[in-house]
PDB file of C-alpha atoms in Angstrom:
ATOM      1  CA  UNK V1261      18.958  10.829 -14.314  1.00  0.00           C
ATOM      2  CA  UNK V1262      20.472  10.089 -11.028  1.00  0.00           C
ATOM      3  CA  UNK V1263      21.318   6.059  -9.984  1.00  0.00           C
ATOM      4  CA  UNK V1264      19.353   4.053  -7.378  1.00  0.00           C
ATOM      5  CA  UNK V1265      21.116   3.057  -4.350  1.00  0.00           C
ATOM      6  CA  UNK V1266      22.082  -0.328  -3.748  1.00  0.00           C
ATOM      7  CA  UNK V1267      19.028  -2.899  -2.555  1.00  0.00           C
ATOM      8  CA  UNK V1268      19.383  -2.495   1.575  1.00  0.00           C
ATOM      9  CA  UNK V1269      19.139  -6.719   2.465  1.00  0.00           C
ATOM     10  CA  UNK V1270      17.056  -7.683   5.058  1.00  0.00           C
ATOM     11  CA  UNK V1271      17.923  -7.839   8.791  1.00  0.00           C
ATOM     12  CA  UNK V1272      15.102  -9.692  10.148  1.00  0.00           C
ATOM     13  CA  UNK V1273      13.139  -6.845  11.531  1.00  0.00           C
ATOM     14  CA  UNK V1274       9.000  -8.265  10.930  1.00  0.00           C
ATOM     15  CA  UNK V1275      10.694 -11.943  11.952  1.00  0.00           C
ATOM     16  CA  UNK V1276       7.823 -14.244  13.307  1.00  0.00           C
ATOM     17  CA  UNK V1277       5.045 -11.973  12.704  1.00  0.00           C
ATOM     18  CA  UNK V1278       2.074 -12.218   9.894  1.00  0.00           C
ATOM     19  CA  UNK V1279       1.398  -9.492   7.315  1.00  0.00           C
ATOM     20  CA  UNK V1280      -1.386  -9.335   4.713  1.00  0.00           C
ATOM     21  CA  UNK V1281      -1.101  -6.920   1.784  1.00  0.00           C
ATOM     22  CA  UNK V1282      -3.929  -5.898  -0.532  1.00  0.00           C
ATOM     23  CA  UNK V1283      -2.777  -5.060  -4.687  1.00  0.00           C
ATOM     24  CA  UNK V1284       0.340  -7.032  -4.046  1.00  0.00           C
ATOM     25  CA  UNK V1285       0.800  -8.958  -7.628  1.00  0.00           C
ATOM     26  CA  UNK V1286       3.094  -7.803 -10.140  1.00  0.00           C
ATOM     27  CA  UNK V1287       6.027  -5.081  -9.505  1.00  0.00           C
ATOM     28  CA  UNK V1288       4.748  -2.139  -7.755  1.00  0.00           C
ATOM     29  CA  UNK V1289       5.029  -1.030  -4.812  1.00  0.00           C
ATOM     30  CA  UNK V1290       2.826  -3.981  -3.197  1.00  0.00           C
ATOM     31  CA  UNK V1291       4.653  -6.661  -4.961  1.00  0.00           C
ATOM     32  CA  UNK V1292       7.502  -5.006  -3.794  1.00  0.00           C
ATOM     33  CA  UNK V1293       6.152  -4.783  -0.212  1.00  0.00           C
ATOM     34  CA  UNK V1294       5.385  -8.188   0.194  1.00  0.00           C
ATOM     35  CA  UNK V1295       9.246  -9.276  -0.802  1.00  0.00           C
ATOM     36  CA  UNK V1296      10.798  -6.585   1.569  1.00  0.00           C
ATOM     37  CA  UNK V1297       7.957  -8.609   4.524  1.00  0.00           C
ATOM     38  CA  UNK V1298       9.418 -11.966   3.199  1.00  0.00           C
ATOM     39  CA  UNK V1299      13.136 -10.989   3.085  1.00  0.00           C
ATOM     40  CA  UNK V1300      12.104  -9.674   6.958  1.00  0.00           C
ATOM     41  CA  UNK V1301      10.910 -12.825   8.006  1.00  0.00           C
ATOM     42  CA  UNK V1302       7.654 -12.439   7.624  1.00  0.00           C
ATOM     43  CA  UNK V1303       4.925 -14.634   6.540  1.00  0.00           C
ATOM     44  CA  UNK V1304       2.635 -12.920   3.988  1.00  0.00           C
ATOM     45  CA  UNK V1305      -0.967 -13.421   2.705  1.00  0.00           C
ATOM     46  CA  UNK V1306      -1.152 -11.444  -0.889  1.00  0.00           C
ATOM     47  CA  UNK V1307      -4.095 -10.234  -1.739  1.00  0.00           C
ATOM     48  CA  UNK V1308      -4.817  -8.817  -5.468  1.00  0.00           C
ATOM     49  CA  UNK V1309      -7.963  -7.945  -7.929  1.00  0.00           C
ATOM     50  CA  UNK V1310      -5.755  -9.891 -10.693  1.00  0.00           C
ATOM     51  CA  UNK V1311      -6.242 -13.434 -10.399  1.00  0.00           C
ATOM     52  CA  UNK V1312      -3.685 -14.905 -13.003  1.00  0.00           C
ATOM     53  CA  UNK V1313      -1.105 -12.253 -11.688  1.00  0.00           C
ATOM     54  CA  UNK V1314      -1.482 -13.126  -8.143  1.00  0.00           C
ATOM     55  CA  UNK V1315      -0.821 -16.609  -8.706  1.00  0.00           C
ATOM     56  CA  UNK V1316       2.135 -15.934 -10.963  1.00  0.00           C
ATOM     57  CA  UNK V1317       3.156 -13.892  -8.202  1.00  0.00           C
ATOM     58  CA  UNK V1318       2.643 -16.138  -5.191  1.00  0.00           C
ATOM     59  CA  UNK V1319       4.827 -18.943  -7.174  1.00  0.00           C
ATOM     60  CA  UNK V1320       7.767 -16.548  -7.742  1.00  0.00           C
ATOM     61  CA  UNK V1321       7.858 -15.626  -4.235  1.00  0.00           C
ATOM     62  CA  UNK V1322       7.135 -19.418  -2.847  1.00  0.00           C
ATOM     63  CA  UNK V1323       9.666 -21.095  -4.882  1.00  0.00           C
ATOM     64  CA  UNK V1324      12.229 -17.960  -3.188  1.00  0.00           C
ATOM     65  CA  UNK V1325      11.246 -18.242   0.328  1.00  0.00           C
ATOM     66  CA  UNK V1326       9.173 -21.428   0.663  1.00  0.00           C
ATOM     67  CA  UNK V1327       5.962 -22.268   0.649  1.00  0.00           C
ATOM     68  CA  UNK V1328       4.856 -22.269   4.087  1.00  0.00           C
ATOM     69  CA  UNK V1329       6.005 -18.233   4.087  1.00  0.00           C
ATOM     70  CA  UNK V1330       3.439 -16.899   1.220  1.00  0.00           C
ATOM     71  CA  UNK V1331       0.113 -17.407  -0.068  1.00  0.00           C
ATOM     72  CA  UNK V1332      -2.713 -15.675  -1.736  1.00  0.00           C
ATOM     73  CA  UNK V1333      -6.076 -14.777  -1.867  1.00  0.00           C
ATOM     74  CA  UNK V1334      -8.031 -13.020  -4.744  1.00  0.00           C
ATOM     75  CA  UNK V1335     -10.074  -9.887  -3.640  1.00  0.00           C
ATOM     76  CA  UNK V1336     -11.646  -6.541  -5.001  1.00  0.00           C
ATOM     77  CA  UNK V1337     -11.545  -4.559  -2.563  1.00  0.00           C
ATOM     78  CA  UNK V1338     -14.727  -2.558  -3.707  1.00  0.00           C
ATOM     79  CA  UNK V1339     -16.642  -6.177  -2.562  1.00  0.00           C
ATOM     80  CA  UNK V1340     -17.256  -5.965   0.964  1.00  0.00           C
ATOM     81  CA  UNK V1341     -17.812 -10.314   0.800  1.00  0.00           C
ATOM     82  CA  UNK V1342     -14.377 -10.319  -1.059  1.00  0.00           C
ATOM     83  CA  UNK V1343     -12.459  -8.306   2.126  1.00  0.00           C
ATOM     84  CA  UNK V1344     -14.336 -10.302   4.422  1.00  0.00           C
ATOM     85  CA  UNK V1345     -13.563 -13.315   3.498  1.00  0.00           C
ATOM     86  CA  UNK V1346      -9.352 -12.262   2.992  1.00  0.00           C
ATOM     87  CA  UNK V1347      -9.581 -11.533   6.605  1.00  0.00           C
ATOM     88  CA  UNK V1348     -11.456 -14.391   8.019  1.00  0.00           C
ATOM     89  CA  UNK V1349      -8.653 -16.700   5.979  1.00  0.00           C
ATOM     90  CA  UNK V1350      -6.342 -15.374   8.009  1.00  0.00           C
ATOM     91  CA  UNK V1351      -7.648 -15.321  10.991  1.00  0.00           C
ATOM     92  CA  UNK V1352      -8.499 -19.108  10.144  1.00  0.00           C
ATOM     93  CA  UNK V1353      -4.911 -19.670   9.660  1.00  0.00           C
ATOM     94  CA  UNK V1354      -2.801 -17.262  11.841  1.00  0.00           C
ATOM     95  CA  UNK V1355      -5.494 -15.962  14.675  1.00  0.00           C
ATOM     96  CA  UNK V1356      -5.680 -13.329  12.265  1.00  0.00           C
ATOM     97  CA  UNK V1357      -2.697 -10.205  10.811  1.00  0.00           C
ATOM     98  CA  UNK V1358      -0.387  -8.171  12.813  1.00  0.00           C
ATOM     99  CA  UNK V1359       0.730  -5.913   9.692  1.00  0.00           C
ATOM    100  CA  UNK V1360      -2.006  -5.226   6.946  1.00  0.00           C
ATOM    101  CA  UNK V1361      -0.773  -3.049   4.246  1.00  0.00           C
ATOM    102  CA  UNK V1362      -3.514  -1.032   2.680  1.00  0.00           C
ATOM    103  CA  UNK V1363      -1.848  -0.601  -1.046  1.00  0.00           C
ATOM    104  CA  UNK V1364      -4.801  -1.033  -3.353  1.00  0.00           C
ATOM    105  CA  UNK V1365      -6.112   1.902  -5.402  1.00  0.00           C
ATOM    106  CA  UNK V1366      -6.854   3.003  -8.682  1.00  0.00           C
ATOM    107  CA  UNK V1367      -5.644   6.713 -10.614  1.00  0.00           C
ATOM    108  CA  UNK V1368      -5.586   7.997 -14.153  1.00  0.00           C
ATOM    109  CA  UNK V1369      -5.823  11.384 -15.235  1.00  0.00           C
ATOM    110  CA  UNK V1370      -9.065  13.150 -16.378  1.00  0.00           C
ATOM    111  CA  UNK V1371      -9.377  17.728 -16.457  1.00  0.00           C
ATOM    112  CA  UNK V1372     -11.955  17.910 -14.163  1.00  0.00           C
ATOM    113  CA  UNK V1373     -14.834  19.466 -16.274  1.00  0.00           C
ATOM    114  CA  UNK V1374     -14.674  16.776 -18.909  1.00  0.00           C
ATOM    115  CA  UNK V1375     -14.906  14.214 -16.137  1.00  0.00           C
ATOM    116  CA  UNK V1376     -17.616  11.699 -15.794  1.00  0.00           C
ATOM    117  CA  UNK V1377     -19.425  10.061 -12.729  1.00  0.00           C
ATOM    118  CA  UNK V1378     -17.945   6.483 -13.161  1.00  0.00           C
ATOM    119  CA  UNK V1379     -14.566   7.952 -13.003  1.00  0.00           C
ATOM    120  CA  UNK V1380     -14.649   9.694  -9.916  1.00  0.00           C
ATOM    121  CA  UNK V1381     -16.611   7.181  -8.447  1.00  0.00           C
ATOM    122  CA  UNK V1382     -14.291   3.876  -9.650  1.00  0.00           C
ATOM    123  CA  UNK V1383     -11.350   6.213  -8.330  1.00  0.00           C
ATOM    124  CA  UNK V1384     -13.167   6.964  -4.829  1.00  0.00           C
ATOM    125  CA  UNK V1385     -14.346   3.613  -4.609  1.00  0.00           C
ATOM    126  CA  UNK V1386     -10.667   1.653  -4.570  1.00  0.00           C
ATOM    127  CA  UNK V1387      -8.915   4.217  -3.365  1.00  0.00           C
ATOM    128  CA  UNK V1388     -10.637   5.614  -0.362  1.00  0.00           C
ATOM    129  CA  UNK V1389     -13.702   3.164  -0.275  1.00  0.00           C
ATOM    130  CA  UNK V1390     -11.208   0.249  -0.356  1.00  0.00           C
ATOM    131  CA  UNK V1391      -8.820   1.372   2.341  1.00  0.00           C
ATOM    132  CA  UNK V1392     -12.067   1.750   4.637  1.00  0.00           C
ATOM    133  CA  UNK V1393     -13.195  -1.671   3.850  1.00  0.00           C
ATOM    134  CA  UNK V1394     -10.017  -2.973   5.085  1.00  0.00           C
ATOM    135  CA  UNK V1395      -9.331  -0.702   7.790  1.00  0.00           C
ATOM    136  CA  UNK V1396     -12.340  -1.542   9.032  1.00  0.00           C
ATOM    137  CA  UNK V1397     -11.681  -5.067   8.698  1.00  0.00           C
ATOM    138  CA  UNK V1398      -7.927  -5.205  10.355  1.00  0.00           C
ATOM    139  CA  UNK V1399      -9.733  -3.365  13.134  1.00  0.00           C
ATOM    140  CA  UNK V1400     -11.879  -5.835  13.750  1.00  0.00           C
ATOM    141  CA  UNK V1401      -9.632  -8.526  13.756  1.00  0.00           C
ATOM    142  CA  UNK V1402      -6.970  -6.607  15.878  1.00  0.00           C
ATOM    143  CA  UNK V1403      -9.820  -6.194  18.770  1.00  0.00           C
ATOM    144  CA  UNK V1404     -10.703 -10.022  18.627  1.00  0.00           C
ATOM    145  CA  UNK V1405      -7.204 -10.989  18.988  1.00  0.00           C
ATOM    146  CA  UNK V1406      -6.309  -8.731  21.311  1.00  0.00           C
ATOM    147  CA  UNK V1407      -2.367  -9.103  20.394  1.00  0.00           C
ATOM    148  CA  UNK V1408      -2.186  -5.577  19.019  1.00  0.00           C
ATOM    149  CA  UNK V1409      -1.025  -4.911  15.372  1.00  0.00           C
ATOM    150  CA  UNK V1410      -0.029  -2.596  12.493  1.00  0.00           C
ATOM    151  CA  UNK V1411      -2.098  -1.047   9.638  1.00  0.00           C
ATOM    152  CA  UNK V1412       0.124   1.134   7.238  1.00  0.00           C
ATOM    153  CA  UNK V1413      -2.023   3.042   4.061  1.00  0.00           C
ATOM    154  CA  UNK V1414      -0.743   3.943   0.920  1.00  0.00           C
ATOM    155  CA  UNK V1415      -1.631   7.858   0.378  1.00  0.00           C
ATOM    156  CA  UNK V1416      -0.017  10.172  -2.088  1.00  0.00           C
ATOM    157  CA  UNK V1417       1.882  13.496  -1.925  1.00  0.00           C
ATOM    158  CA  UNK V1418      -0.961  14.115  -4.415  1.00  0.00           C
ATOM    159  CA  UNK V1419      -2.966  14.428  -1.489  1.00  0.00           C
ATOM    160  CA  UNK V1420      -1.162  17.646   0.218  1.00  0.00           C
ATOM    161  CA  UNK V1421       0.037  19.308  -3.329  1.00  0.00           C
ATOM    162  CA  UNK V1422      -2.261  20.284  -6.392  1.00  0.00           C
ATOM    163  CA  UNK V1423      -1.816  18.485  -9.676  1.00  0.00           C
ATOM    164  CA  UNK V1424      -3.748  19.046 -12.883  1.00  0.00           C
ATOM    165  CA  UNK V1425      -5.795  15.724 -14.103  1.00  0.00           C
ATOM    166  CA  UNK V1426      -6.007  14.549 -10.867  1.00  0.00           C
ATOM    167  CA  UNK V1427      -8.763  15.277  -9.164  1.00  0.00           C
ATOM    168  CA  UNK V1428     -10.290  12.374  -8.373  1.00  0.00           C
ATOM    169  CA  UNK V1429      -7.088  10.657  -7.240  1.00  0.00           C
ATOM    170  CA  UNK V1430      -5.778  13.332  -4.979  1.00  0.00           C
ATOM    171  CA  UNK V1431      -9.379  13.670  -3.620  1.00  0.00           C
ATOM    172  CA  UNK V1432      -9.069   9.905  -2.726  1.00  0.00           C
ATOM    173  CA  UNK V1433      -5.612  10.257  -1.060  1.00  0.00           C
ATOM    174  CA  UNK V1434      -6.507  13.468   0.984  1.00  0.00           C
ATOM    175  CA  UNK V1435      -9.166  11.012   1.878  1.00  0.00           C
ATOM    176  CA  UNK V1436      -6.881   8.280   2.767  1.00  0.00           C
ATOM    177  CA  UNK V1437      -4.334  10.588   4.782  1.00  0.00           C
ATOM    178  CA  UNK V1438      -7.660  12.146   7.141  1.00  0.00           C
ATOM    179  CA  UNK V1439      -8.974   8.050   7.524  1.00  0.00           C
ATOM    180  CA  UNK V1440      -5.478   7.195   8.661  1.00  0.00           C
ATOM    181  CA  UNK V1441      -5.334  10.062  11.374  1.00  0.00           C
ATOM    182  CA  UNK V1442      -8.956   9.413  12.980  1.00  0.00           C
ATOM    183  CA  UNK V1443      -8.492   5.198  12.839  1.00  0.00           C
ATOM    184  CA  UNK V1444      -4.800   5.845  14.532  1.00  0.00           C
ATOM    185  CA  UNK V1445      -7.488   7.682  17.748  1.00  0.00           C
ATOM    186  CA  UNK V1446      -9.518   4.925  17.673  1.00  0.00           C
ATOM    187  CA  UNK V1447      -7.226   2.111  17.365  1.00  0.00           C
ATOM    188  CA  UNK V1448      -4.936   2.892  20.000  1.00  0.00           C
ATOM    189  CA  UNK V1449      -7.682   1.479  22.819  1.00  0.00           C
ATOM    190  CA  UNK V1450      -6.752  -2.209  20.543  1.00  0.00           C
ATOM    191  CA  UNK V1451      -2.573  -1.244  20.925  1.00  0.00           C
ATOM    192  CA  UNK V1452      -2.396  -0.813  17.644  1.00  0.00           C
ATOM    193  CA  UNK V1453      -0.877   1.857  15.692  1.00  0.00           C
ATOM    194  CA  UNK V1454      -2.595   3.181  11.943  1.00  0.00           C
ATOM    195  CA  UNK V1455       0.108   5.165   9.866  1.00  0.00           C
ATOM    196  CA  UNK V1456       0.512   5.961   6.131  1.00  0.00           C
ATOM    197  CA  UNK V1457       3.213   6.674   3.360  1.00  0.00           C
ATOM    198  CA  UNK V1458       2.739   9.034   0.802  1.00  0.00           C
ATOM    199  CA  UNK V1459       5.075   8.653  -1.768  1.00  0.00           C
ATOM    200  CA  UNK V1460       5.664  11.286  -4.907  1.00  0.00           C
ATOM    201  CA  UNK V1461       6.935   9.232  -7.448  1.00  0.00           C
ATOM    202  CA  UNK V1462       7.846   5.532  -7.863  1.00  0.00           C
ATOM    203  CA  UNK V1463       7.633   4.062 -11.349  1.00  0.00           C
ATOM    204  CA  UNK V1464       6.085   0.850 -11.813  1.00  0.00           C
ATOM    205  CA  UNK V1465       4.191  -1.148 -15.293  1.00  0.00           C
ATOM    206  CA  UNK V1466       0.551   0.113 -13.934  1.00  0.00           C
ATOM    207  CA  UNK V1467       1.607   3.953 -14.072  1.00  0.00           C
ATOM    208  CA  UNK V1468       3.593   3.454 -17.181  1.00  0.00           C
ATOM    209  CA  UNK V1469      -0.035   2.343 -18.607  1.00  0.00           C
ATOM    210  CA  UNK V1470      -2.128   5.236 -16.942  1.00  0.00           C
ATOM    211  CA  UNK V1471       0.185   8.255 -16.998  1.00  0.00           C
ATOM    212  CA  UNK V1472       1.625  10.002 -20.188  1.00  0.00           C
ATOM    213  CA  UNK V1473       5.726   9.945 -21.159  1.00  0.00           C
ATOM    214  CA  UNK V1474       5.363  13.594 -21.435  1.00  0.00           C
ATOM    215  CA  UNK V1475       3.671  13.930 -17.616  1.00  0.00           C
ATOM    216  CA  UNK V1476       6.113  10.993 -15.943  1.00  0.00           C
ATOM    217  CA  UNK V1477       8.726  13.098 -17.509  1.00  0.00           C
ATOM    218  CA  UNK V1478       7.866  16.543 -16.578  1.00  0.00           C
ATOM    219  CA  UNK V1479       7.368  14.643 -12.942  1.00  0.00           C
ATOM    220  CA  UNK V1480      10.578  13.205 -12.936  1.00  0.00           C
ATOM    221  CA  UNK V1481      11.931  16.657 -12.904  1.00  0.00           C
ATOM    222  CA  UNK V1482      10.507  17.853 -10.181  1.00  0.00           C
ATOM    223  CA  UNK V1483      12.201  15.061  -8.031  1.00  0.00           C
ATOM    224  CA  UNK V1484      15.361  17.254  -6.211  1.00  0.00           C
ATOM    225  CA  UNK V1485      17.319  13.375  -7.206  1.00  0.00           C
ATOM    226  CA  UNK V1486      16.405  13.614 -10.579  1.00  0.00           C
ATOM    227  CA  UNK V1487      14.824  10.477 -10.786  1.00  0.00           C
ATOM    228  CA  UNK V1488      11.848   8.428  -9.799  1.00  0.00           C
ATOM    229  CA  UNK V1489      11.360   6.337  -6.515  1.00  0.00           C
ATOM    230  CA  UNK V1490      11.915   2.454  -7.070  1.00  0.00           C
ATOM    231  CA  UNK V1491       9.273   0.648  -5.898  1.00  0.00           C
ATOM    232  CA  UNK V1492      11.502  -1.074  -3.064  1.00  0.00           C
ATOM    233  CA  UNK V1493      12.411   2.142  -1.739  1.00  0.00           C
ATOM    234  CA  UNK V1494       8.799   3.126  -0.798  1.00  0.00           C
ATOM    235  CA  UNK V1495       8.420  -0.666   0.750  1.00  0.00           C
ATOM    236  CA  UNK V1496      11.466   0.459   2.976  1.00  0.00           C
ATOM    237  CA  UNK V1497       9.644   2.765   4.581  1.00  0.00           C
ATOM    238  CA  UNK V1498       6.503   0.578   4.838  1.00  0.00           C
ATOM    239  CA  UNK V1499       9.181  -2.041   6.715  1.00  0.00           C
ATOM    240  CA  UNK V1500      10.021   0.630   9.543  1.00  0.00           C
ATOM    241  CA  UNK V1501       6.277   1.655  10.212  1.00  0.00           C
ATOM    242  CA  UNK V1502       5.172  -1.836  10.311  1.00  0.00           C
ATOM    243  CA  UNK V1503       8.087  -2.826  12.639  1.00  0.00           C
ATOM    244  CA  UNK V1504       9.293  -1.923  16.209  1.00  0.00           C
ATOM    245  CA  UNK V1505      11.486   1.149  14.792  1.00  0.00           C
ATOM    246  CA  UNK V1506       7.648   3.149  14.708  1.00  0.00           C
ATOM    247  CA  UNK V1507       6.869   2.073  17.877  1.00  0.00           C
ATOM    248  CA  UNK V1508       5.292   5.969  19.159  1.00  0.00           C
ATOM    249  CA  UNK V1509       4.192   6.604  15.633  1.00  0.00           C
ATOM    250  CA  UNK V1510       0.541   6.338  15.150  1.00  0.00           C
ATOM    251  CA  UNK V1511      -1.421   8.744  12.676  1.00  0.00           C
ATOM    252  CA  UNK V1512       1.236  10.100  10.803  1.00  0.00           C
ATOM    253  CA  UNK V1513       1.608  10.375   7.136  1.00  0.00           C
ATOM    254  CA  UNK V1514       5.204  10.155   5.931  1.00  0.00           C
ATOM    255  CA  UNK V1515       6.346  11.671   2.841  1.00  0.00           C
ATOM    256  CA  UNK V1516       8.768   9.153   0.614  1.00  0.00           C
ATOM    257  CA  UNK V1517       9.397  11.818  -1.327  1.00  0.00           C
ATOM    258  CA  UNK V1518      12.105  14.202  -3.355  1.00  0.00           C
ATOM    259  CA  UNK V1519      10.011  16.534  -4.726  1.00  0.00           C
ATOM    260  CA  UNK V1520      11.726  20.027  -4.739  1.00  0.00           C
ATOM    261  CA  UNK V1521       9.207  22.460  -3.154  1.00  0.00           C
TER     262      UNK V1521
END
């Protein structure tokens, strides 16, 4: 399997600007968004569904770049209170975002015809319903402030190309991709621009847990490097949408991606 390339250091490209990221505990690609936004210069509100994780998370990163730069804030984003209350906090404490990073969502694999309603619907309901919830939120918050801002979604390649097993999921991140384009429309009265990433394969703990050896494997060879995505290398790409590289990019969904066609 081919090597990683080095870790890129930061060059202070999100410097005095506030980003919130939703499933950013542990060492995906959220946790691994929120350290790229740190390393940056940016302050950053985590947001996760895991409580003790979150906090183990927030101390990690606090005792690295200081307190002051990081904090947290449990919420499911299936609970409409929950996102509400993540974005009044920081509009409380920073006039609100001006990145939000819509990362939170939920897979597994299930054939289709042996699939039942809970789920399709616990898959919808993170993935798609969740990144609505949000959306909808930063939105908000973007128009009171009136300062402009950044929303960039997590979507899939699963979401343009077929899989077996994964139905629900890719049905979620089609989903995702189509919310991104009509938000970017109506967001660009507020100045702000609504992108997405859709990576193919980064391996982290969670889809170690939901995915098969045999199917990560058979994956793995599809990618033209020969070997998954690292979680940092997805956040890379977050970095440059969220930042003033992107600045004429608005509803576009960006492959991070090897796959061989």
């Amino acid at each position: 399997m081919g090597e990683p390339p080095a870790y890129v250091p930061g060059h202070g490209l999100l410097r005095g600007r506030t980003a919130l990221v939703t499933a950013a505990a542990g060492a995906g690609i959220g946790g691994a968004t929120a350290r790229r936004f740190l390393e940056e210069g940016a302050r950053v509100l985590l947001s996760d569904a895991h409580r003790r994780r979150l906090a183990e998370s927030r101390t990690a990163l606090a005792d690295e770049f200081g307190a002051d730069a990081v904090a947290a804030q449990p919420c499911d984003v299936t609970d409409e209170e929950q996102v509400r209350a993540l974005f009044a906090r920081i509009t409380e404490e920073h006039g609100g975002p001006d990145i939000v990073v819509n990362n939170a969502g939920l897979g597994g694999t299930a054939d289709l015809v042996d699939m039942a309603d809970d789920q399709w619907n616990r898959v919808l309901d993170t993935t798609l319903n969740g990144t609505f919830r949000c959306t909808r939120a930063a939105l908000r918050a973007f128009r009171d402030s009136g300062r402009g801002g950044v929303i960039v979604n997590n979507a899939s390649v699963v979401g343009w190309r077929a899989q077996a097993g994964q139905a629900h999921y890719a049905a979620a991140k089609a989903g995702v991709m189509a919310l991104t384009r009509c938000a970017a429309l109506e967001a660009a009265a507020y100045g702000v621009r609504v992108n997405a990433v859709a990576p193919s394969l980064a391996m982290h703990p969670h889809l170690v847990k939901v995915t098969s050896a045999e199917l990560l494997a058979e994956l793995t060879e599809r990618e033209a490097f020969g070997r998954y995505a690292e979680p940092w290398e997805i956040a890379n790409v977050i970095v440059f949408l969220a930042g003033d590289y992107s600045s004429y990019m608005t509803g576009e969904i960006v492959p991070v991606s090897s796959r061989r066609a």
